[in-house]
């Protein structure tokens, strides 16, 4: 299933991320994202948490 993220605080755009139904349900149930998606890169997990794009993060913080 496709999840739409929050709007990025830097550029204002949302993103679409593909998750399984079980993953989406676990995230909605407030399970720690690193427990739900242990094999996913931290930048992608941050995208799901805050909506911040990896490229926007790098541009803002280096």
mmCIF file of N, CA and C in Angstrom:
data_model
loop_
_atom_site.group_PDB
_atom_site.id
_atom_site.type_symbol
_atom_site.label_atom_id
_atom_site.label_comp_id
_atom_site.label_asym_id
_atom_site.label_seq_id
_atom_site.Cartn_x
_atom_site.Cartn_y
_atom_site.Cartn_z
ATOM 1 N N UNK A 1 0.837 -1.165 0.000
ATOM 2 C CA UNK A 1 0.000 0.000 0.000
ATOM 3 C C UNK A 1 0.889 1.237 0.000
ATOM 4 N N UNK A 2 0.381 2.314 -0.517
ATOM 5 C CA UNK A 2 1.142 3.554 -0.602
ATOM 6 C C UNK A 2 0.731 4.486 0.534
ATOM 7 N N UNK A 3 1.732 4.968 1.265
ATOM 8 C CA UNK A 3 1.526 5.915 2.365
ATOM 9 C C UNK A 3 2.015 7.278 1.892
ATOM 10 N N UNK A 4 1.234 8.308 2.124
ATOM 11 C CA UNK A 4 1.664 9.668 1.825
ATOM 12 C C UNK A 4 2.216 10.275 3.107
ATOM 13 N N UNK A 5 3.427 10.809 3.033
ATOM 14 C CA UNK A 5 4.078 11.374 4.207
ATOM 15 C C UNK A 5 3.537 12.764 4.520
ATOM 16 N N UNK A 6 3.927 13.270 5.662
ATOM 17 C CA UNK A 6 3.663 14.669 5.996
ATOM 18 C C UNK A 6 4.432 15.538 5.009
ATOM 19 N N UNK A 7 4.075 16.780 4.943
ATOM 20 C CA UNK A 7 4.810 17.720 4.095
ATOM 21 C C UNK A 7 6.169 17.991 4.730
ATOM 22 N N UNK A 8 7.197 18.021 3.913
ATOM 23 C CA UNK A 8 8.554 18.319 4.352
ATOM 24 C C UNK A 8 8.590 19.759 4.894
ATOM 25 N N UNK A 9 9.236 19.941 6.037
ATOM 26 C CA UNK A 9 9.291 21.282 6.629
ATOM 27 C C UNK A 9 10.173 22.231 5.832
ATOM 28 N N UNK A 10 11.009 21.698 4.957
ATOM 29 C CA UNK A 10 11.921 22.536 4.184
ATOM 30 C C UNK A 10 11.353 22.909 2.811
ATOM 31 N N UNK A 11 10.778 21.938 2.099
ATOM 32 C CA UNK A 11 10.302 22.234 0.744
ATOM 33 C C UNK A 11 8.782 22.218 0.615
ATOM 34 N N UNK A 12 8.091 21.692 1.622
ATOM 35 C CA UNK A 12 6.639 21.684 1.616
ATOM 36 C C UNK A 12 5.988 20.577 0.817
ATOM 37 N N UNK A 13 6.777 19.683 0.231
ATOM 38 C CA UNK A 13 6.217 18.608 -0.589
ATOM 39 C C UNK A 13 6.058 17.334 0.226
ATOM 40 N N UNK A 14 5.087 16.516 -0.175
ATOM 41 C CA UNK A 14 4.898 15.201 0.425
ATOM 42 C C UNK A 14 5.598 14.161 -0.437
ATOM 43 N N UNK A 15 5.667 12.949 0.085
ATOM 44 C CA UNK A 15 6.241 11.829 -0.660
ATOM 45 C C UNK A 15 5.313 10.632 -0.533
ATOM 46 N N UNK A 16 5.494 9.668 -1.412
ATOM 47 C CA UNK A 16 4.758 8.410 -1.351
ATOM 48 C C UNK A 16 5.750 7.295 -1.048
ATOM 49 N N UNK A 17 5.407 6.469 -0.055
ATOM 50 C CA UNK A 17 6.263 5.362 0.355
ATOM 51 C C UNK A 17 5.426 4.094 0.339
ATOM 52 N N UNK A 18 5.989 3.033 -0.231
ATOM 53 C CA UNK A 18 5.298 1.745 -0.290
ATOM 54 C C UNK A 18 5.584 0.942 0.979
ATOM 55 N N UNK A 19 4.518 0.507 1.652
ATOM 56 C CA UNK A 19 4.613 -0.341 2.828
ATOM 57 C C UNK A 19 3.616 -1.476 2.706
ATOM 58 N N UNK A 20 3.853 -2.540 3.458
ATOM 59 C CA UNK A 20 2.838 -3.588 3.538
ATOM 60 C C UNK A 20 1.743 -3.101 4.484
ATOM 61 N N UNK A 21 0.618 -3.746 4.458
ATOM 62 C CA UNK A 21 -0.482 -3.397 5.356
ATOM 63 C C UNK A 21 -0.031 -3.574 6.807
ATOM 64 N N UNK A 22 0.699 -4.670 7.102
ATOM 65 C CA UNK A 22 1.170 -4.911 8.465
ATOM 66 C C UNK A 22 2.115 -3.809 8.933
ATOM 67 N N UNK A 23 3.013 -3.371 8.064
ATOM 68 C CA UNK A 23 3.928 -2.288 8.418
ATOM 69 C C UNK A 23 3.168 -0.997 8.687
ATOM 70 N N UNK A 24 2.243 -0.664 7.815
ATOM 71 C CA UNK A 24 1.453 0.560 7.987
ATOM 72 C C UNK A 24 0.638 0.513 9.276
ATOM 73 N N UNK A 25 0.052 -0.634 9.575
ATOM 74 C CA UNK A 25 -0.726 -0.778 10.801
ATOM 75 C C UNK A 25 0.157 -0.638 12.036
ATOM 76 N N UNK A 26 1.351 -1.218 11.992
ATOM 77 C CA UNK A 26 2.268 -1.124 13.134
ATOM 78 C C UNK A 26 2.712 0.315 13.358
ATOM 79 N N UNK A 27 2.993 1.035 12.287
ATOM 80 C CA UNK A 27 3.379 2.440 12.407
ATOM 81 C C UNK A 27 2.212 3.261 12.957
ATOM 82 N N UNK A 28 1.020 2.994 12.469
ATOM 83 C CA UNK A 28 -0.168 3.703 12.963
ATOM 84 C C UNK A 28 -0.417 3.397 14.437
ATOM 85 N N UNK A 29 -0.009 2.208 14.888
ATOM 86 C CA UNK A 29 -0.176 1.822 16.289
ATOM 87 C C UNK A 29 0.957 2.356 17.165
ATOM 88 N N UNK A 30 1.825 3.185 16.576
ATOM 89 C CA UNK A 30 2.926 3.855 17.278
ATOM 90 C C UNK A 30 4.047 2.899 17.705
ATOM 91 N N UNK A 31 4.195 1.774 16.989
ATOM 92 C CA UNK A 31 5.339 0.896 17.210
ATOM 93 C C UNK A 31 6.572 1.625 16.714
ATOM 94 N N UNK A 32 7.682 1.502 17.418
ATOM 95 C CA UNK A 32 8.903 2.177 17.010
ATOM 96 C C UNK A 32 9.260 1.827 15.570
ATOM 97 N N UNK A 33 9.545 2.844 14.790
ATOM 98 C CA UNK A 33 9.766 2.639 13.365
ATOM 99 C C UNK A 33 10.967 1.748 13.092
ATOM 100 N N UNK A 34 11.993 1.813 13.944
ATOM 101 C CA UNK A 34 13.155 0.955 13.738
ATOM 102 C C UNK A 34 12.819 -0.509 14.024
ATOM 103 N N UNK A 35 11.762 -0.760 14.792
ATOM 104 C CA UNK A 35 11.305 -2.125 15.013
ATOM 105 C C UNK A 35 10.447 -2.611 13.853
ATOM 106 N N UNK A 36 9.691 -1.705 13.253
ATOM 107 C CA UNK A 36 8.824 -2.063 12.121
ATOM 108 C C UNK A 36 9.638 -2.233 10.844
ATOM 109 N N UNK A 37 10.614 -1.355 10.640
ATOM 110 C CA UNK A 37 11.405 -1.343 9.401
ATOM 111 C C UNK A 37 12.904 -1.398 9.712
ATOM 112 N N UNK A 38 13.377 -2.481 10.323
ATOM 113 C CA UNK A 38 14.787 -2.532 10.735
ATOM 114 C C UNK A 38 15.777 -2.524 9.572
ATOM 115 N N UNK A 39 15.368 -2.972 8.405
ATOM 116 C CA UNK A 39 16.276 -3.060 7.259
ATOM 117 C C UNK A 39 16.198 -1.844 6.333
ATOM 118 N N UNK A 40 15.398 -0.856 6.703
ATOM 119 C CA UNK A 40 15.230 0.334 5.880
ATOM 120 C C UNK A 40 16.225 1.398 6.338
ATOM 121 N N UNK A 41 16.774 2.131 5.391
ATOM 122 C CA UNK A 41 17.746 3.175 5.708
ATOM 123 C C UNK A 41 17.141 4.212 6.657
ATOM 124 N N UNK A 42 17.964 4.732 7.580
ATOM 125 C CA UNK A 42 17.472 5.744 8.519
ATOM 126 C C UNK A 42 16.838 6.957 7.828
ATOM 127 N N UNK A 43 17.364 7.365 6.677
ATOM 128 C CA UNK A 43 16.798 8.512 5.970
ATOM 129 C C UNK A 43 15.363 8.248 5.521
ATOM 130 N N UNK A 44 15.081 7.032 5.115
ATOM 131 C CA UNK A 44 13.718 6.678 4.702
ATOM 132 C C UNK A 44 12.808 6.603 5.923
ATOM 133 N N UNK A 45 13.323 6.099 7.022
ATOM 134 C CA UNK A 45 12.517 6.074 8.250
ATOM 135 C C UNK A 45 12.202 7.494 8.704
ATOM 136 N N UNK A 46 13.172 8.396 8.610
ATOM 137 C CA UNK A 46 12.930 9.795 8.973
ATOM 138 C C UNK A 46 11.871 10.413 8.060
ATOM 139 N N UNK A 47 11.892 10.055 6.795
ATOM 140 C CA UNK A 47 10.878 10.530 5.852
ATOM 141 C C UNK A 47 9.489 10.133 6.339
ATOM 142 N N UNK A 48 9.347 8.915 6.824
ATOM 143 C CA UNK A 48 8.061 8.454 7.329
ATOM 144 C C UNK A 48 7.677 9.142 8.637
ATOM 145 N N UNK A 49 8.653 9.448 9.475
ATOM 146 C CA UNK A 49 8.376 10.071 10.764
ATOM 147 C C UNK A 49 8.005 11.544 10.600
ATOM 148 N N UNK A 50 8.842 12.282 9.893
ATOM 149 C CA UNK A 50 8.687 13.734 9.871
ATOM 150 C C UNK A 50 8.332 14.323 8.508
ATOM 151 N N UNK A 51 8.475 13.523 7.455
ATOM 152 C CA UNK A 51 8.222 14.027 6.108
ATOM 153 C C UNK A 51 9.444 14.680 5.485
ATOM 154 N N UNK A 52 10.549 14.749 6.243
ATOM 155 C CA UNK A 52 11.747 15.417 5.742
ATOM 156 C C UNK A 52 12.456 14.553 4.705
ATOM 157 N N UNK A 53 12.621 15.095 3.514
ATOM 158 C CA UNK A 53 13.315 14.382 2.440
ATOM 159 C C UNK A 53 14.809 14.287 2.747
ATOM 160 N N UNK A 54 15.443 13.179 2.399
ATOM 161 C CA UNK A 54 16.880 13.058 2.640
ATOM 162 C C UNK A 54 17.681 14.203 2.018
ATOM 163 N N UNK A 55 17.336 14.605 0.814
ATOM 164 C CA UNK A 55 18.073 15.689 0.161
ATOM 165 C C UNK A 55 17.848 17.026 0.871
ATOM 166 N N UNK A 56 16.659 17.259 1.391
ATOM 167 C CA UNK A 56 16.387 18.490 2.131
ATOM 168 C C UNK A 56 17.170 18.497 3.443
ATOM 169 N N UNK A 57 17.278 17.336 4.100
ATOM 170 C CA UNK A 57 18.046 17.221 5.330
ATOM 171 C C UNK A 57 19.516 17.575 5.079
ATOM 172 N N UNK A 58 20.064 16.998 4.017
ATOM 173 C CA UNK A 58 21.471 17.258 3.692
ATOM 174 C C UNK A 58 21.673 18.730 3.380
ATOM 175 N N UNK A 59 20.760 19.312 2.620
ATOM 176 C CA UNK A 59 20.877 20.722 2.270
ATOM 177 C C UNK A 59 20.815 21.621 3.505
ATOM 178 N N UNK A 60 19.988 21.257 4.461
ATOM 179 C CA UNK A 60 19.823 22.077 5.654
ATOM 180 C C UNK A 60 20.938 21.874 6.685
ATOM 181 N N UNK A 61 21.384 20.623 6.837
ATOM 182 C CA UNK A 61 22.313 20.322 7.924
ATOM 183 C C UNK A 61 23.664 19.779 7.480
ATOM 184 N N UNK A 62 23.808 19.521 6.197
ATOM 185 C CA UNK A 62 25.091 19.018 5.695
ATOM 186 C C UNK A 62 25.288 17.551 5.877
#
